[in-house]
One Martini backbone bead per residue (centre of mass of N, CA, C, O) as a GRO file, in nm:
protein
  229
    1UNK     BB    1  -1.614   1.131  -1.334
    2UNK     BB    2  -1.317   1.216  -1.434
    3UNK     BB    3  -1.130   1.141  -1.180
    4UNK     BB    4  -1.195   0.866  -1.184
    5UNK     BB    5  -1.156   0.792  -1.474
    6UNK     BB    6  -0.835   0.858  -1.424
    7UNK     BB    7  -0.797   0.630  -1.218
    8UNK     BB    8  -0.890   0.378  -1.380
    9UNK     BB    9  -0.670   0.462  -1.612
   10UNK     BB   10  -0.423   0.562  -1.492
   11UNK     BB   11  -0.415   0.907  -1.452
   12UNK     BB   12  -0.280   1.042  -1.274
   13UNK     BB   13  -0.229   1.312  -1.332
   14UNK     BB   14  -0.498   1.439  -1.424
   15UNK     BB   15  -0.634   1.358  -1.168
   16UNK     BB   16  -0.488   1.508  -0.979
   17UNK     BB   17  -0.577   1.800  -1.150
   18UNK     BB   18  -0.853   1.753  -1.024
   19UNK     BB   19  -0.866   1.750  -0.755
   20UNK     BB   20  -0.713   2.010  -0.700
   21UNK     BB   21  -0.978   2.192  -0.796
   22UNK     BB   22  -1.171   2.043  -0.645
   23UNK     BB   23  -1.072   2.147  -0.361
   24UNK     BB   24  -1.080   2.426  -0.402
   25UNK     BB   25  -1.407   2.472  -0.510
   26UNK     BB   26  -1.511   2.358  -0.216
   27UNK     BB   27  -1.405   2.520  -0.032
   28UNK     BB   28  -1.540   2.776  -0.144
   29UNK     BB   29  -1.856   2.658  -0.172
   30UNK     BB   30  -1.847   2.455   0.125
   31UNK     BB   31  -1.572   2.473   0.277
   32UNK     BB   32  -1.289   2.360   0.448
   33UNK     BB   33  -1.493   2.124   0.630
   34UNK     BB   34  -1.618   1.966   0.428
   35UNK     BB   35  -1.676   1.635   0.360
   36UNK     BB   36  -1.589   1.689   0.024
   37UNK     BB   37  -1.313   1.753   0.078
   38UNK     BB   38  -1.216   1.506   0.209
   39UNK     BB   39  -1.270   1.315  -0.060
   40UNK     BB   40  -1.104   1.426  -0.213
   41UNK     BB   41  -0.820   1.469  -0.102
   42UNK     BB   42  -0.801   1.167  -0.099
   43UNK     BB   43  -0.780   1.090  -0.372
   44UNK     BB   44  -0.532   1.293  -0.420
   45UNK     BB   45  -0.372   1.139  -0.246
   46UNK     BB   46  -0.362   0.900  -0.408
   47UNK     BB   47  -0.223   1.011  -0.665
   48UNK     BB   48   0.060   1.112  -0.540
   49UNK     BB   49   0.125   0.812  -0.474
   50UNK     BB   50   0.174   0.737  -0.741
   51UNK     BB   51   0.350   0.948  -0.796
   52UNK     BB   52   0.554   0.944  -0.566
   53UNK     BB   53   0.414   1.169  -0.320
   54UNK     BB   54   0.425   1.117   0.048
   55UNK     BB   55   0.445   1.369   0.166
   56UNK     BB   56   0.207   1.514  -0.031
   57UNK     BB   57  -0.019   1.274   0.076
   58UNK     BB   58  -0.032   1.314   0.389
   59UNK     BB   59  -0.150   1.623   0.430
   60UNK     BB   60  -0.443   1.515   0.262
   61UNK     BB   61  -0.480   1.270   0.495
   62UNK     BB   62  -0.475   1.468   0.734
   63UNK     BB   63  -0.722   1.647   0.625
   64UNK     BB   64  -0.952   1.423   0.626
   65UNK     BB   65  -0.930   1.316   0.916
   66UNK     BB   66  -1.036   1.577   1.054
   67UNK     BB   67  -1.292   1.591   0.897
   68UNK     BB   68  -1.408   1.342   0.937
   69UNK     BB   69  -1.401   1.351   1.289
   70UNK     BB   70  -1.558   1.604   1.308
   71UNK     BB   71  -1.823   1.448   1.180
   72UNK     BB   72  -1.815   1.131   1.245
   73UNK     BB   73  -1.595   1.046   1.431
   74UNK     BB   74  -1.344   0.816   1.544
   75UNK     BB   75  -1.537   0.556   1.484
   76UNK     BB   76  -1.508   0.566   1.200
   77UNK     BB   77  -1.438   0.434   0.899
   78UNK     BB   78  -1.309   0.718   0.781
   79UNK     BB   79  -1.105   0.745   0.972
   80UNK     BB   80  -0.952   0.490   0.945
   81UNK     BB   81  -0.893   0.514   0.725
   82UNK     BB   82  -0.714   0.777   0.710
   83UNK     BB   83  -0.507   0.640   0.853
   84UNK     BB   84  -0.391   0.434   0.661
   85UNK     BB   85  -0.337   0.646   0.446
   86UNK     BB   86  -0.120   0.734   0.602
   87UNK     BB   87   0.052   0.516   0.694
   88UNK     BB   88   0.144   0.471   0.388
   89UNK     BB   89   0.262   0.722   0.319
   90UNK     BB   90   0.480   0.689   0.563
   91UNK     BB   91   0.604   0.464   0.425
   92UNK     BB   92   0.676   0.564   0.129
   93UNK     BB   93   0.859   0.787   0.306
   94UNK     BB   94   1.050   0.641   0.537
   95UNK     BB   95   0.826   0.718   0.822
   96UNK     BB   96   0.823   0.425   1.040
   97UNK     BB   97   0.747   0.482   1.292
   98UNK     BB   98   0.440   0.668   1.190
   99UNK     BB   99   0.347   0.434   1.077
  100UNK     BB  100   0.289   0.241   1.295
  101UNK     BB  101   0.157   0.434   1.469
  102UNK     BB  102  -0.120   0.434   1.239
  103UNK     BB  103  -0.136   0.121   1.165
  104UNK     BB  104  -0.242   0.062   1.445
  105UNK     BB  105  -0.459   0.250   1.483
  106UNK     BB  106  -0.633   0.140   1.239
  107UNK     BB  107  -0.662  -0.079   1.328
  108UNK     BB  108  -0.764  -0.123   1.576
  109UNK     BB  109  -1.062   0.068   1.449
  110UNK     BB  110  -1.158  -0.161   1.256
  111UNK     BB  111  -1.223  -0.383   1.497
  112UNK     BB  112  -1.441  -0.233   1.579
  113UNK     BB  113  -1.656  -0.275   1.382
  114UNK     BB  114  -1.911  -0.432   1.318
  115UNK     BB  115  -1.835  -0.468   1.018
  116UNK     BB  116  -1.614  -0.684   0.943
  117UNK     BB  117  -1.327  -0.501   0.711
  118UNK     BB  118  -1.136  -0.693   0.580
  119UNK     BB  119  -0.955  -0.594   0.379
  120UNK     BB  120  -0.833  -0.367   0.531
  121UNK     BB  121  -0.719  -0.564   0.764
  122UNK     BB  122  -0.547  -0.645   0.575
  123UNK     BB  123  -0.393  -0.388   0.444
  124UNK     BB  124  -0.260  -0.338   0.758
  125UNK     BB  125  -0.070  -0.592   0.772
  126UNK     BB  126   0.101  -0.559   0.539
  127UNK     BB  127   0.201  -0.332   0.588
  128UNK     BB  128   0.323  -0.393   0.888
  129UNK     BB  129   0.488  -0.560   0.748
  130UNK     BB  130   0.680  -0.427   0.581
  131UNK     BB  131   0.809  -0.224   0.780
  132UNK     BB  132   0.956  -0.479   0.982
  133UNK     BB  133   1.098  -0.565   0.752
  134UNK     BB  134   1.241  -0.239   0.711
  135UNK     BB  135   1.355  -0.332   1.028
  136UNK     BB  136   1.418  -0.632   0.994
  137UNK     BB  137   1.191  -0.759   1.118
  138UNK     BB  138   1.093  -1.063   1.033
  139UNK     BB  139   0.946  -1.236   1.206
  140UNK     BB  140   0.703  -1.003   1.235
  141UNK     BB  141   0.617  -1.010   0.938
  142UNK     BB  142   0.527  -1.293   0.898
  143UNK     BB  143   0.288  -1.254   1.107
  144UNK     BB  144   0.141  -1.048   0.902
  145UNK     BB  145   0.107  -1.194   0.678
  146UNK     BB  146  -0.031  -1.441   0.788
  147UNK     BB  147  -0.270  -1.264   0.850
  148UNK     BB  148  -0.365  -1.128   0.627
  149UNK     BB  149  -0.444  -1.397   0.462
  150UNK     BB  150  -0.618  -1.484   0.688
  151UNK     BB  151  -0.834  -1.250   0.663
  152UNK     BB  152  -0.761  -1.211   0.334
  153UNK     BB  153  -0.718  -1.401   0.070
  154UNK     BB  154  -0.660  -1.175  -0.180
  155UNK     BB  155  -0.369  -1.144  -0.035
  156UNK     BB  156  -0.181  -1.390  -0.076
  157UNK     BB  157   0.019  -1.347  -0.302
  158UNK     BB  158   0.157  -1.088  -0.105
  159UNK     BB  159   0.198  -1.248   0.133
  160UNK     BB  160   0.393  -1.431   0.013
  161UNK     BB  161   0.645  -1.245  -0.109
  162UNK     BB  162   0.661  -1.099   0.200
  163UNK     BB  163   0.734  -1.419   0.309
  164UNK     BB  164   1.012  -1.427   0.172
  165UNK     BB  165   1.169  -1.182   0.221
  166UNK     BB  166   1.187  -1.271   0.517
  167UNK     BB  167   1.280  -1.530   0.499
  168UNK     BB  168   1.565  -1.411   0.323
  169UNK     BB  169   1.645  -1.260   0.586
  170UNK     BB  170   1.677  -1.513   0.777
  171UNK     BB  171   1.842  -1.744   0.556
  172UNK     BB  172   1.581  -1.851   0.379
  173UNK     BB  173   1.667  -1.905   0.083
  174UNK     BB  174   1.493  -2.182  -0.044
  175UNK     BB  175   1.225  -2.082   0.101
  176UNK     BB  176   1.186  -1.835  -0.064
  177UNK     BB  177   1.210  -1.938  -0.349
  178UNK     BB  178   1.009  -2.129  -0.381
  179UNK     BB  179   0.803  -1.964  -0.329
  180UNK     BB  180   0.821  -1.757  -0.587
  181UNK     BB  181   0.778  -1.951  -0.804
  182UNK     BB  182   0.505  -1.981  -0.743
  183UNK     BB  183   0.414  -1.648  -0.763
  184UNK     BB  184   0.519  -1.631  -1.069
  185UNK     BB  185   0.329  -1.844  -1.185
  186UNK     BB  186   0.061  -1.709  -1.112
  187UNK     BB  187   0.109  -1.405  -1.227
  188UNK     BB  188   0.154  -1.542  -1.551
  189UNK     BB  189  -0.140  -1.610  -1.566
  190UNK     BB  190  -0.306  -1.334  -1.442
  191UNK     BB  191  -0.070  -1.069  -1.599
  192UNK     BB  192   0.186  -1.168  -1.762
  193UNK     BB  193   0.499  -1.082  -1.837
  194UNK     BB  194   0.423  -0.804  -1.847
  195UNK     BB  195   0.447  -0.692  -1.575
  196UNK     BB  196   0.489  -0.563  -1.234
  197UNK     BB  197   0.416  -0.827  -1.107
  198UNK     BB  198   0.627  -0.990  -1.181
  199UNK     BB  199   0.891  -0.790  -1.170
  200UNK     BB  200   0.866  -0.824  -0.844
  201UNK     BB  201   0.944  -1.104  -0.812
  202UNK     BB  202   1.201  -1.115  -0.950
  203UNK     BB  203   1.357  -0.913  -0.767
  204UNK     BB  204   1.275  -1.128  -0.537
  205UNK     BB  205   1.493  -1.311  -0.632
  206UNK     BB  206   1.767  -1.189  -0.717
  207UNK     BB  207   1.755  -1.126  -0.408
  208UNK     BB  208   1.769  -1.396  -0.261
  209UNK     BB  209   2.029  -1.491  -0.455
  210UNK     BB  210   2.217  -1.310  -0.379
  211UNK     BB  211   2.193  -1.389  -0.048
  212UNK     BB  212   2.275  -1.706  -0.170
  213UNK     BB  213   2.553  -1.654  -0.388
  214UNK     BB  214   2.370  -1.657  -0.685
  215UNK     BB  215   2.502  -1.403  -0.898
  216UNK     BB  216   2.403  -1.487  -1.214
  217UNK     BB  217   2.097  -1.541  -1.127
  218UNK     BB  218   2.039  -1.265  -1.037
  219UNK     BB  219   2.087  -1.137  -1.273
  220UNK     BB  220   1.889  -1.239  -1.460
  221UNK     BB  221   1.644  -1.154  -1.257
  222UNK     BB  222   1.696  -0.879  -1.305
  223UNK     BB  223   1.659  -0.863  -1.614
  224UNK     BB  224   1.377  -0.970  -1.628
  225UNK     BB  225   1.263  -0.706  -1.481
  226UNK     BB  226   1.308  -0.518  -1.672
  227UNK     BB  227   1.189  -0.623  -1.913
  228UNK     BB  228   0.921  -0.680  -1.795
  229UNK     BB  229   0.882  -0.316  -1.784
   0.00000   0.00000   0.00000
């Protein structure tokens, strides 16, 4: 399949255009109801979020949604998936009410599961630390962010880091620091200096120092964030 390949590949733009043709030619051959478009349309979004593109990715995880939903039911895996994809996409869009709601809705949903999906579960847990993040509430961000780790351990890394970043929200800037040291120490490990993994680190270093007054070492650490891009 192109479109998967090409998201493999990280090409999302290609990909984008693979599935948007996709969508399009199952409407015509298949219905516009039918779950292959549902799974395009799925793709599409994903591909939209990479590129940065979260208000008309959420349009194509509402269309998956109701598709999704009219097929297989409200309580199926698909319907839970497409609601965290939602949610996921207004959160990336800065439209965190609907972001809470969708994502509380997909936990819900998930948890509901005979086989529990501990990623996925893990995955809306992240998003919720985030979302609470953006709304100022750090300690409920660190509740779920430390729920998250503890749901699907694959997710410690970045659990550490939306940890630290609450932690200095709450002006515990040397244990956010030290939680940091150690996340970019892992990081530089398993993805080497150049990576966009070690830069979100760094940025959130530089953000945690300036927020602790400590401010030519933040810009240090800005500066080697932006180099490691």
């Amino acid at each position: 399949d192109c479109g998967a390949l090409c998201m493999t590949q990280q090409r999302w733009d290609v990909a984008m255009d693979h599935f948007r043709r996709e969508v399009a030619a199952r409407i015509v051959i298949q219905g516009a109801e039918h779950l292959d478009v549902a799974t395009a349309a799925t793709n599409l979004g994903k591909c939209l979020m990479e590129l940065r593109q979260p208000h008309t990715a959420a349009q194509h995880f509402l269309k998956a949604h109701r598709i999704f939903q009219r097929h297989l039911g409200p309580g199926s895996i698909e319907v839970a998936t497409a609601v965290l994809e939602i949610g996921k996409a207004y959160h990336a869009g800065f439209r965190e009410d609907l972001a809470l709601e969708h994502l509380s809705i997909a936990f819900s949903l998930l948890q509901q599961q005979g086989s529990r999906p501990r990623s996925k579960i893990g995955a809306v847990l992240m998003q919720l630390g985030s979302v609470y993040l953006n709304q100022g509430d750090c300690a409920t961000a660190i509740q779920k962010f430390e729920a998250a780790r503890e749901e699907y351990p694959g997710l410690s890394d970045s659990a550490d880091l939306g940890i630290a970043r609450a932690m200095s929200g709450l002006g515990k800037h040397m244990e956010a620091e030290a939680l940091l040291v150690t996340t970019k120490a892992a990081r530089l490990s398993e993805y080497g200096l150049r990576s966009d993994e070690v830069a979100e680190v760094q940025e959130a270093l530089a953000e945690t120092l300036a927020r602790g007054g400590r401010v030519p070492e933040a810009m240090a650490h800005a500066r080697a964030a932006l180099a490691t891009r």
